[in-house]
PDB file of C-alpha atoms and ligand atoms in Angstrom:
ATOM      1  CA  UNK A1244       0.000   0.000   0.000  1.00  0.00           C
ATOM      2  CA  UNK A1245       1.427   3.070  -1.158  1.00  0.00           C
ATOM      3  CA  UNK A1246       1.027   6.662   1.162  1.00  0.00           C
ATOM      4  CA  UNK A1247      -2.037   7.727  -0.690  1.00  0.00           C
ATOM      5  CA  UNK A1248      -3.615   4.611  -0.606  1.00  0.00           C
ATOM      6  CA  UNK A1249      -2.829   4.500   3.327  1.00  0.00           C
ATOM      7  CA  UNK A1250      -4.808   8.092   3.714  1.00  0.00           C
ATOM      8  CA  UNK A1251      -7.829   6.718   0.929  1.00  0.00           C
ATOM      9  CA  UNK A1252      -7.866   3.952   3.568  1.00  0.00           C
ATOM     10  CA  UNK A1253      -7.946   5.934   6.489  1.00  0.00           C
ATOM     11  CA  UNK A1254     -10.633   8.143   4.719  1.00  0.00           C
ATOM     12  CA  UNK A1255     -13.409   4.947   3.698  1.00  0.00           C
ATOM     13  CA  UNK A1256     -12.891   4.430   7.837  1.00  0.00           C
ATOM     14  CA  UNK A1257     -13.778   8.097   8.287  1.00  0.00           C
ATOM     15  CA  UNK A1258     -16.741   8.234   6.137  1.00  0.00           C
ATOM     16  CA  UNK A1259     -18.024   5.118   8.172  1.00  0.00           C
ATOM     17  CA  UNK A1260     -17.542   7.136  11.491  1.00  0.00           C
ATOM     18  CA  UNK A1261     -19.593  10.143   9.799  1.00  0.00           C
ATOM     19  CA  UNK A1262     -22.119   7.659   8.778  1.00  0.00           C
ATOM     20  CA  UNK A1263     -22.395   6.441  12.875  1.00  0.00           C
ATOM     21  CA  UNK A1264     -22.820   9.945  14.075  1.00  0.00           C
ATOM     22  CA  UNK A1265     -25.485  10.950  12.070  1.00  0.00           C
ATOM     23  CA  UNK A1266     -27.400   7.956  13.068  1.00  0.00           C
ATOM     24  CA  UNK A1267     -26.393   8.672  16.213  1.00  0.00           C
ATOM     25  CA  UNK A1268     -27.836  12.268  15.639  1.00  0.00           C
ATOM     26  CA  UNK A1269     -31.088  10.949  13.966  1.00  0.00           C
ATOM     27  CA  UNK A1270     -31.754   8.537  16.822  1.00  0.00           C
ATOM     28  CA  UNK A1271     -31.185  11.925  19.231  1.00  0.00           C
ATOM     29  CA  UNK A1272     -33.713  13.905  16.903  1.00  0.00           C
ATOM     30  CA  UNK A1273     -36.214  11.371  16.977  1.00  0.00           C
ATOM     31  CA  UNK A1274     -36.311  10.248  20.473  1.00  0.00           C
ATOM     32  CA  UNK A1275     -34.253  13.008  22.200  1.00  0.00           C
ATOM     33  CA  UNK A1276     -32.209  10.135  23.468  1.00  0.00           C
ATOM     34  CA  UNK A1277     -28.630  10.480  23.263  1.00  0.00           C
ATOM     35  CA  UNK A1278     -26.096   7.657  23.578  1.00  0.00           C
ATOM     36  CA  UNK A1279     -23.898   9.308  25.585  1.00  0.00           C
ATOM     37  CA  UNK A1280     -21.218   6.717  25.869  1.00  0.00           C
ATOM     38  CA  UNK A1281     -21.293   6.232  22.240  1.00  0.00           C
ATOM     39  CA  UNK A1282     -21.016  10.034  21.220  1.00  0.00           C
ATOM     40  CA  UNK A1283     -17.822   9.884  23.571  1.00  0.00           C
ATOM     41  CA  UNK A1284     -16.407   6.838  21.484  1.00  0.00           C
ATOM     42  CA  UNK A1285     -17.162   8.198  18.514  1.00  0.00           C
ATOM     43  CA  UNK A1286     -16.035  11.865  19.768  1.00  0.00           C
ATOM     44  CA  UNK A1287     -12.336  10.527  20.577  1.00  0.00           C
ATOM     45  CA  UNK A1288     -12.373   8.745  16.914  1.00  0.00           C
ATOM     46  CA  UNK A1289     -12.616  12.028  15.309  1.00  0.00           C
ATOM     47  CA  UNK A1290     -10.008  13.718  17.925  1.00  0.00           C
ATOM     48  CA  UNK A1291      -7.531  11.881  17.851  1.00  0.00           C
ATOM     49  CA  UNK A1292      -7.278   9.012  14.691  1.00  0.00           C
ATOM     50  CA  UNK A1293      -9.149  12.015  12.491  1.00  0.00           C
ATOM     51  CA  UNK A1294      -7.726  15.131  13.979  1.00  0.00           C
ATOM     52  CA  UNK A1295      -4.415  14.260  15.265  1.00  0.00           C
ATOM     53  CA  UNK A1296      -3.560  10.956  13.238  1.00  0.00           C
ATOM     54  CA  UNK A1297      -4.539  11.563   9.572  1.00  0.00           C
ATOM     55  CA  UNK A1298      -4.868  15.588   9.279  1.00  0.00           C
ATOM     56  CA  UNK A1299      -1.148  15.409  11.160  1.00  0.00           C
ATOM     57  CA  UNK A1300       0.311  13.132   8.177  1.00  0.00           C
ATOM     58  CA  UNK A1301      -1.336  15.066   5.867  1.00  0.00           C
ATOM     59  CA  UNK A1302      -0.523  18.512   7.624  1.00  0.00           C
ATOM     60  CA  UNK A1303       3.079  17.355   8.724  1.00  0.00           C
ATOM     61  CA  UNK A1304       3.968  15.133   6.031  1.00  0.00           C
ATOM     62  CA  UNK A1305       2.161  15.153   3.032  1.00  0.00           C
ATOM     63  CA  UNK A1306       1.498  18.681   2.054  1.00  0.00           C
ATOM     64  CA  UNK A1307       4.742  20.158   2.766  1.00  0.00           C
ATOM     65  CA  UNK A1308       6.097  17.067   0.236  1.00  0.00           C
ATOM     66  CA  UNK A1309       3.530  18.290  -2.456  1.00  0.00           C
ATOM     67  CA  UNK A1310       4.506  21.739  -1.731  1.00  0.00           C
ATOM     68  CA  UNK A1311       8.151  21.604  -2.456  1.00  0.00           C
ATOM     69  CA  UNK A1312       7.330  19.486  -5.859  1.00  0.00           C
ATOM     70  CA  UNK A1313       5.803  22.576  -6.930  1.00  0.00           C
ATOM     71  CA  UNK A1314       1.916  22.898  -5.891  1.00  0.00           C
ATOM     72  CA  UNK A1315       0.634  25.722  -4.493  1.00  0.00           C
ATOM     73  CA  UNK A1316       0.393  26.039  -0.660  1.00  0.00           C
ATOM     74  CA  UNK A1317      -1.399  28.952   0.606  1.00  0.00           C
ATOM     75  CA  UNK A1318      -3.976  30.466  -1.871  1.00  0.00           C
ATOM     76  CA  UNK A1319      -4.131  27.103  -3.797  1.00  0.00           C
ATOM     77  CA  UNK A1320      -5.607  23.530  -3.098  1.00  0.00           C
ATOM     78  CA  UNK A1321      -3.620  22.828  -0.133  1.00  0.00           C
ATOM     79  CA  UNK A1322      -4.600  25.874   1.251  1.00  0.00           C
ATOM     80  CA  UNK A1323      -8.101  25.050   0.984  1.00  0.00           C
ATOM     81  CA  UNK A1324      -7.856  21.694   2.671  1.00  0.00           C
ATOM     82  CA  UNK A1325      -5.904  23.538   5.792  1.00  0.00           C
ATOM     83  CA  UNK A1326      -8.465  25.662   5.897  1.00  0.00           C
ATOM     84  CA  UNK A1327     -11.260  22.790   6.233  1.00  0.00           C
ATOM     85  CA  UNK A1328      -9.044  21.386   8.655  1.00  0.00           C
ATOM     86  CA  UNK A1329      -9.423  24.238  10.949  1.00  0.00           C
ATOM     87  CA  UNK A1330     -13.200  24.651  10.568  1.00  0.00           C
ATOM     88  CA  UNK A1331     -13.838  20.582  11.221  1.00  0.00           C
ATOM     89  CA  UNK A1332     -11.782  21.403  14.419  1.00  0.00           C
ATOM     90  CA  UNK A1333     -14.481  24.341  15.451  1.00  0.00           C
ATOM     91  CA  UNK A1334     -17.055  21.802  14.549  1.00  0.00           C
ATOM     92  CA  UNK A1335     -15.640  19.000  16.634  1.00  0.00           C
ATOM     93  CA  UNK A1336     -14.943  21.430  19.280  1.00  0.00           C
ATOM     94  CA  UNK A1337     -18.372  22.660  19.240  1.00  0.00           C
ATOM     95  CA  UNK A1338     -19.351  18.995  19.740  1.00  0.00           C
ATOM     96  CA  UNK A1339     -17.263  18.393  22.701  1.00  0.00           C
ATOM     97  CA  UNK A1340     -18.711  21.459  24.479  1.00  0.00           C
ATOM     98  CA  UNK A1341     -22.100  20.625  23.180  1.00  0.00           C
ATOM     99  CA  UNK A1342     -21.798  16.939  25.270  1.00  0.00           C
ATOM    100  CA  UNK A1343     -20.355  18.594  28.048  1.00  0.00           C
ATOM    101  CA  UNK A1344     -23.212  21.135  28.246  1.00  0.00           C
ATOM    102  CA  UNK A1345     -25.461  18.399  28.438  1.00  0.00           C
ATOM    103  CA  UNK A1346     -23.943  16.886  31.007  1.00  0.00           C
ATOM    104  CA  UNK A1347     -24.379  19.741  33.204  1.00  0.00           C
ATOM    105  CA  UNK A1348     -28.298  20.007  31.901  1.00  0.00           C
ATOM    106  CA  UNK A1349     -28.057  22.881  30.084  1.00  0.00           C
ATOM    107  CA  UNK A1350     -31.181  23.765  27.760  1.00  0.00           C
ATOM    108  CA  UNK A1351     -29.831  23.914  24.078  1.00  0.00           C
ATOM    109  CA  UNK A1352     -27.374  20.956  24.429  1.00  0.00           C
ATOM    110  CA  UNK A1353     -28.843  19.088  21.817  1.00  0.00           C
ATOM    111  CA  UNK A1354     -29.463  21.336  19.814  1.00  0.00           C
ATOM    112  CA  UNK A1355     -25.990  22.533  19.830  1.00  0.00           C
ATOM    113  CA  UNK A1356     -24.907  19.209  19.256  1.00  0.00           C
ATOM    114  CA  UNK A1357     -26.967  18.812  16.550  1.00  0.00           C
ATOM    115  CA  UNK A1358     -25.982  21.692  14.214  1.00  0.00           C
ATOM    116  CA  UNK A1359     -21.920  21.283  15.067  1.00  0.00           C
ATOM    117  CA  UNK A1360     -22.249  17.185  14.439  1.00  0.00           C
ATOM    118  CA  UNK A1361     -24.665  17.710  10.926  1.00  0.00           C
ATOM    119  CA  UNK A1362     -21.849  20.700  10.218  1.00  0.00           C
ATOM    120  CA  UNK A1363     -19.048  18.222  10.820  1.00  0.00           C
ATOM    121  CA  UNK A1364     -20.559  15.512   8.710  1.00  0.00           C
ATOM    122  CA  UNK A1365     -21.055  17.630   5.728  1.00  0.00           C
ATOM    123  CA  UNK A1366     -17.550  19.433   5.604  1.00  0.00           C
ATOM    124  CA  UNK A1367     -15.852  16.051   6.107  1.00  0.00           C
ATOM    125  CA  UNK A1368     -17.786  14.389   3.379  1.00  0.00           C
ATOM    126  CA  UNK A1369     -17.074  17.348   0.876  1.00  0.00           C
ATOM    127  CA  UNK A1370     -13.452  17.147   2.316  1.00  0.00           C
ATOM    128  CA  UNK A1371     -12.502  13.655   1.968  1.00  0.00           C
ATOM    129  CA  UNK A1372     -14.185  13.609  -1.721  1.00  0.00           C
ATOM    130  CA  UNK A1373     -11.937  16.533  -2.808  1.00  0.00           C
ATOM    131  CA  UNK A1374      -8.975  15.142  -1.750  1.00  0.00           C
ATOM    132  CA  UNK A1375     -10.063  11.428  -3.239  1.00  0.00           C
ATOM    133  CA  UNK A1376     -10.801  13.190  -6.276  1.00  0.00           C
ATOM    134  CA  UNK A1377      -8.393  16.055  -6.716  1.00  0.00           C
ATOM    135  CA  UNK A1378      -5.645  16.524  -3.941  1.00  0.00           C
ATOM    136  CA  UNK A1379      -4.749  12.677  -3.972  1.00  0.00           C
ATOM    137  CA  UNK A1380      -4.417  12.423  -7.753  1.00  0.00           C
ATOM    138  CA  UNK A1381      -2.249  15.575  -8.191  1.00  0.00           C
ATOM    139  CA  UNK A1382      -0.167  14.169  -4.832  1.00  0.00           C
ATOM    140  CA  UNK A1383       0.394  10.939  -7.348  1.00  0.00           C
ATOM    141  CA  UNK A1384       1.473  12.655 -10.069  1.00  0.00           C
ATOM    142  CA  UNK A1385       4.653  14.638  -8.696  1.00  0.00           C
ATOM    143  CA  UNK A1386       5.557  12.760  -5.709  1.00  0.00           C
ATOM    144  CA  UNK A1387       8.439   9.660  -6.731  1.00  0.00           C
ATOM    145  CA  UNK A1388       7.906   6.037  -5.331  1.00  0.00           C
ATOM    146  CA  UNK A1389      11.067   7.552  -3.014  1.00  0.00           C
ATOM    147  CA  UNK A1390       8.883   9.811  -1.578  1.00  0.00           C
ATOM    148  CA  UNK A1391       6.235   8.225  -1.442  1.00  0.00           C
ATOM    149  CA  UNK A1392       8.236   5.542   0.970  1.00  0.00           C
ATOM    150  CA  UNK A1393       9.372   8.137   2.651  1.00  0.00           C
ATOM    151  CA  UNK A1394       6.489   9.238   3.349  1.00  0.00           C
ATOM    152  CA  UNK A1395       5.289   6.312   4.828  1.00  0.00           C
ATOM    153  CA  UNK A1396       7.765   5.399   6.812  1.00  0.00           C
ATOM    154  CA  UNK A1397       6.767   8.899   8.680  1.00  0.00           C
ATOM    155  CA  UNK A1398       3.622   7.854   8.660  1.00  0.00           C
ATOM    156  CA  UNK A1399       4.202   5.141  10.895  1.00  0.00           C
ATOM    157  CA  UNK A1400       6.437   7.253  13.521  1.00  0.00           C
ATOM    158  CA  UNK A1401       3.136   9.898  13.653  1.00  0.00           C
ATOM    159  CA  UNK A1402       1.180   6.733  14.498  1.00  0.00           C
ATOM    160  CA  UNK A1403       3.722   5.482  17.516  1.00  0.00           C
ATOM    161  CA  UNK A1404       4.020   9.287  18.470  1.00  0.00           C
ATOM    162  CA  UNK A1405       0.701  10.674  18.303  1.00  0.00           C
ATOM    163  CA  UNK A1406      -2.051   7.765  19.057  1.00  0.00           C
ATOM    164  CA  UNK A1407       0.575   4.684  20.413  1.00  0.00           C
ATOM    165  CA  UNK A1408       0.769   0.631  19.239  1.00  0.00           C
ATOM    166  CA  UNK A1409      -2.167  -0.912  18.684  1.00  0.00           C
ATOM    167  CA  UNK A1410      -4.349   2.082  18.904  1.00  0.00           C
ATOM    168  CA  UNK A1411      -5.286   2.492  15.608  1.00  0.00           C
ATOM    169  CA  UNK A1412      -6.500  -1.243  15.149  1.00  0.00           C
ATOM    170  CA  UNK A1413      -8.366  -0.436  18.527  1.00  0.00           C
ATOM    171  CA  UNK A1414     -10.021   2.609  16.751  1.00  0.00           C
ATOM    172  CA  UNK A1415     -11.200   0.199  13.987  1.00  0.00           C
ATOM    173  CA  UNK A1416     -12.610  -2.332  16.397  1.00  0.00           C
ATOM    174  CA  UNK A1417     -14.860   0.538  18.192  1.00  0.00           C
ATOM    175  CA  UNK A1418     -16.129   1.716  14.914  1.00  0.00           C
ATOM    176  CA  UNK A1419     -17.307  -1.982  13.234  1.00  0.00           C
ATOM    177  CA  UNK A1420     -18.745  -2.550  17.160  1.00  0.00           C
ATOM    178  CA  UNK A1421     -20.955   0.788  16.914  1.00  0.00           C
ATOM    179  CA  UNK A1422     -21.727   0.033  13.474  1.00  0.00           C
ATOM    180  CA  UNK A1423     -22.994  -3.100  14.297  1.00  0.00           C
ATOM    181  CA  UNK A1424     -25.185  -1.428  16.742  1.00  0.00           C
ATOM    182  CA  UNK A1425     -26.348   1.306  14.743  1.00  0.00           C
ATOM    183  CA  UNK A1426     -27.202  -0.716  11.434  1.00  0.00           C
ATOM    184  CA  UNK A1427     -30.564  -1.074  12.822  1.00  0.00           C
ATOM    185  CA  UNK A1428     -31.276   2.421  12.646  1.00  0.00           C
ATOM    186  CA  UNK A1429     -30.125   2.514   9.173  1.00  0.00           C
TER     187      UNK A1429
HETATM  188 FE1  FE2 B1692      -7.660  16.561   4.881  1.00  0.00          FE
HETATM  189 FE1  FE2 B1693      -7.837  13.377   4.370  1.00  0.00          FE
END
């Protein structure tokens, strides 16, 4: 598996994640109950193997390789995709206060939770499909099999640095368990 086709992988287990949380949200908007314990789970995926794990190889790793074979940073596609990052963080953050607000009972808890998780799905969605589609193919195209095991082999030290061993297959594990559970709502 080359570098791209390690972040395309990590990207089919992010669209599953999106698909959990917005039955997770349609359960919530249906019966106003919410699984708390499985917002939490599926809160940390999106933290730390989204956030951290594959926006760090592609912050730390991959877009500063694209940049120096020649495609634009700032103003261009990658600068677009940075951007996203940041507003999927105010989303996600948004979340996290939203399920700590309710918690503490407070009134629009859900419904803040809600708009930033329906926000988040959308963005990621549109995200992921531009970078399948667009920022992955051009990545491809002027990045050497050298580089592109290069790239890799950083991939797996932001892996043991940012998340830990077995984490990751841990992550995976979580996510097939809650889709099990939330098939039914499918
Ligand atoms: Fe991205
Ligand atoms: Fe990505």
């Amino acid at each position: 598996m080359t570098a791209i086709e390690e972040l395309k992988a990590e990207h089919q287990a992010v669209f599953m994640a999106i698909s959990i949380l917005d039955q997770i949200i349609s359960k919530l908007e249906v019966s106003q109950a919410l699984e708390l314990r499985h917002l939490d789970q599926i809160l940390e995926f999106f933290q730390v193997f989204v956030d951290k794990c594959h926006h760090g190889k592609e912050e730390t790793v991959l877009f500063p390789a694209m940049e120096e074979a020649g495609i634009q940073g700032e103003g261009g596609p990658i600068g677009v995709m940075l951007y996203e990052h940041e507003r999927g963080r105010s989303f996600v953050q948004g979340l996290q206060i939203g399920v700590e607000d309710y918690r503490v009972g407070k009134v629009d808890a859900l419904a803040e939770i809600i708009e930033n998780a329906r926000n988040y799905g959308r963005l990621l969605v549109a995200h992921i499909e531009k970078e399948n589609n667009v920022l992955y193919v051009m990545a491809e195209r002027v990045l050497s099999a050298d580089k592109m095991a290069e790239m890799t082999k950083s991939f797996l030290r932001i892996e043991e640095l940012v998340i830990g061993p077995n984490k990751h297959e841990e992550f995976h594990a979580t996510l097939h368990a809650l889709q099990d559970i939330y098939q039914a709502y499918s």
